[in-house]
mmCIF file of C-alpha atoms in Angstrom:
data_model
loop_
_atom_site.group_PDB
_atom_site.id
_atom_site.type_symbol
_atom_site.label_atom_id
_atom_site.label_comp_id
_atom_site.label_asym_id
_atom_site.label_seq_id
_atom_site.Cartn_x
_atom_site.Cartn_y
_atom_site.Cartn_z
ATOM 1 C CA UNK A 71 0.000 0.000 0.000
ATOM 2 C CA UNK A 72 1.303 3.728 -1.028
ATOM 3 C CA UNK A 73 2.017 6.171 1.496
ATOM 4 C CA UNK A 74 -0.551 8.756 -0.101
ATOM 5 C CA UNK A 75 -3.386 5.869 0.232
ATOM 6 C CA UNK A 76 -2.344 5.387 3.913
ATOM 7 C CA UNK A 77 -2.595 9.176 4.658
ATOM 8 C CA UNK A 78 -5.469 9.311 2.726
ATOM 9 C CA UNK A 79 -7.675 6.860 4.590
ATOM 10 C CA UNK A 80 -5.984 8.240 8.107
ATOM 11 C CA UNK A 81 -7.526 11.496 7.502
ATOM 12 C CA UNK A 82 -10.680 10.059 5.613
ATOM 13 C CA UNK A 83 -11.129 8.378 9.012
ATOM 14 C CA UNK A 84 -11.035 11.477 11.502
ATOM 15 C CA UNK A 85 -13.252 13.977 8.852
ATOM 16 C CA UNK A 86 -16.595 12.646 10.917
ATOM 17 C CA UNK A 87 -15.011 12.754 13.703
ATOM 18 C CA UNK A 88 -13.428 16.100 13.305
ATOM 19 C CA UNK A 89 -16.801 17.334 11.508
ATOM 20 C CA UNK A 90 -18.836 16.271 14.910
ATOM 21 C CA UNK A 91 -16.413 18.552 16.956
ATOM 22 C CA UNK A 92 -16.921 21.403 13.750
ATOM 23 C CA UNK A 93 -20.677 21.499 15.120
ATOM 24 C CA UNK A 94 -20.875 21.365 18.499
ATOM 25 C CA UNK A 95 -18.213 24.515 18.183
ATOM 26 C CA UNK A 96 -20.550 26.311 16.220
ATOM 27 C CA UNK A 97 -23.581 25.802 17.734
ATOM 28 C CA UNK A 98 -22.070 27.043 21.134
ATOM 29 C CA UNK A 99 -20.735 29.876 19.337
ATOM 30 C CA UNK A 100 -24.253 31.158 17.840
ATOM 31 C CA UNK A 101 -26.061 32.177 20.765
ATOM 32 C CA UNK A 102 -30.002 32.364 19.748
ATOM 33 C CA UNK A 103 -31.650 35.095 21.891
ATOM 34 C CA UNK A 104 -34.630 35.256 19.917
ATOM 35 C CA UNK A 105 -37.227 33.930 17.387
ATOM 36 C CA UNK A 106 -38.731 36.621 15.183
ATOM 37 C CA UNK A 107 -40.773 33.879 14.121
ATOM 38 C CA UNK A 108 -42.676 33.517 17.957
ATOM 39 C CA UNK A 109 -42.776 36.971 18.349
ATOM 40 C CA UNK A 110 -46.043 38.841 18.956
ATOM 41 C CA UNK A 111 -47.364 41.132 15.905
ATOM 42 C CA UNK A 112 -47.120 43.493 18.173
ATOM 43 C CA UNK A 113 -43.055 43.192 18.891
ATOM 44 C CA UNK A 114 -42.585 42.716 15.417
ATOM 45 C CA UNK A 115 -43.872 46.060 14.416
ATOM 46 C CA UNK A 116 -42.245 47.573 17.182
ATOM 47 C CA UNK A 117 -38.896 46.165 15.653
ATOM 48 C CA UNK A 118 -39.514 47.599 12.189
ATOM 49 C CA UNK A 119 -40.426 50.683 13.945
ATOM 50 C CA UNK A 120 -37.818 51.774 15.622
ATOM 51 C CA UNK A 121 -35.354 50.359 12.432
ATOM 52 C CA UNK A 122 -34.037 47.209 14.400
ATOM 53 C CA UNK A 123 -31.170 45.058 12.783
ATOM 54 C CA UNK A 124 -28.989 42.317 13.711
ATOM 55 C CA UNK A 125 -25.927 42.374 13.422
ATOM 56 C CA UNK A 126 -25.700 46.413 13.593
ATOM 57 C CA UNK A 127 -23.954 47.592 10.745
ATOM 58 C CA UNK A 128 -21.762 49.890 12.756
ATOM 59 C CA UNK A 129 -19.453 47.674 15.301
ATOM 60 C CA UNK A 130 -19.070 50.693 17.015
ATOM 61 C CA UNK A 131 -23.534 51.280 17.678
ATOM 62 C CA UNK A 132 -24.320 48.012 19.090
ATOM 63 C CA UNK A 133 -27.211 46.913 21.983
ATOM 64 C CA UNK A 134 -24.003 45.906 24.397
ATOM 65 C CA UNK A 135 -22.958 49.360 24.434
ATOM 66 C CA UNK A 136 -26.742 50.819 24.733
ATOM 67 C CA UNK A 137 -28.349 52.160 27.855
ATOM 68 C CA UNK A 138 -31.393 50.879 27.254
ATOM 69 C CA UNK A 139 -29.998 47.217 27.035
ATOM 70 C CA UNK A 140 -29.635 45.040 30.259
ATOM 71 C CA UNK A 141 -27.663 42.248 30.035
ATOM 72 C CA UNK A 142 -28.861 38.683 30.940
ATOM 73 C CA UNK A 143 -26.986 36.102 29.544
ATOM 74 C CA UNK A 144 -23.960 34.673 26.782
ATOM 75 C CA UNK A 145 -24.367 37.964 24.596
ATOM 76 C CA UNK A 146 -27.945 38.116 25.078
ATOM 77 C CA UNK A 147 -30.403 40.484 27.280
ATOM 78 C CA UNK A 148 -34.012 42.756 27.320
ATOM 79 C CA UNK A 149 -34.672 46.124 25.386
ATOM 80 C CA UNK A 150 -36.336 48.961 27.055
ATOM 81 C CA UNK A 151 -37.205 50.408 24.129
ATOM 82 C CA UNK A 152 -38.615 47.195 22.718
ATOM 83 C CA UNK A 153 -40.856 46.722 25.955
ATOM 84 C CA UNK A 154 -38.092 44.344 27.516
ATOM 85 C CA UNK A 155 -38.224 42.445 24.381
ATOM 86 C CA UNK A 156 -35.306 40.011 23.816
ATOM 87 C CA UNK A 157 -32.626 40.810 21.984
ATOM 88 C CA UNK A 158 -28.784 39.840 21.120
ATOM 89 C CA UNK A 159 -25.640 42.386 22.383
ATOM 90 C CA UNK A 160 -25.071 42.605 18.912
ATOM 91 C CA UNK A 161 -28.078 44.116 17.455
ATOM 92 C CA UNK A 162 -28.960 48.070 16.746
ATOM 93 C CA UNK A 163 -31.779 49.984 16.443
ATOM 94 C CA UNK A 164 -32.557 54.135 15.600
ATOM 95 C CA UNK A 165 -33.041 54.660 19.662
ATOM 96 C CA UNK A 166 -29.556 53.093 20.474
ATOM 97 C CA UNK A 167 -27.829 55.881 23.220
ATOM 98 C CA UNK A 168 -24.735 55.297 24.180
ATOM 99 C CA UNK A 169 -24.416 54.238 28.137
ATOM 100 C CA UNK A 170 -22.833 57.117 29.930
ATOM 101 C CA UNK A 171 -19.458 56.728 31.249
#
């Protein structure tokens, strides 16, 4: 047997395993803090109101840096603005202030 075939099937035998690991990674990485899709009407419009996006387009403008955000948990927390609506550290929205230093 070659050397290349032997590396070859080496490798072709730690891809699932190395995949697996891949995914688990990733899904720890993307915290969900919402689902636009269970939201109320209501919330909904109050997002498209007030010109909410996610992620903000300006790294500097985010929710983390807001003072109407308060933090609850892995990058995610409540909006005053949104009626302590969930949101993600990460988003923005046309009411973002920054928090006073």
């Amino acid at each position: 047997m070659s050397e290349t075939r032997r590396r070859f099937l080496a490798l072709a035998g730690l891809a699932p395993v190395a995949l697996l690991g891949a995914r688990q990674a990733f899904a720890q990485a993307q915290t969900v803090c919402y689902d636009l899709n269970a939201m109320s009407l209501a919330q909904k419009n109050m997002r498209r109101s007030v010109g909410f996006v996610d992620p903000a387009p300006d790294p500097a403008k985010h929710c983390g840096t807001c003072a109407f955000f308060v933090a609850t948990q892995n990058g995610c927390g409540t909006c005053q603005i949104l009626s302590g609506g969930p949101t993600a550290q990460t988003a923005y929205c046309t009411s973002y202030a920054p928090k006073p230093t």
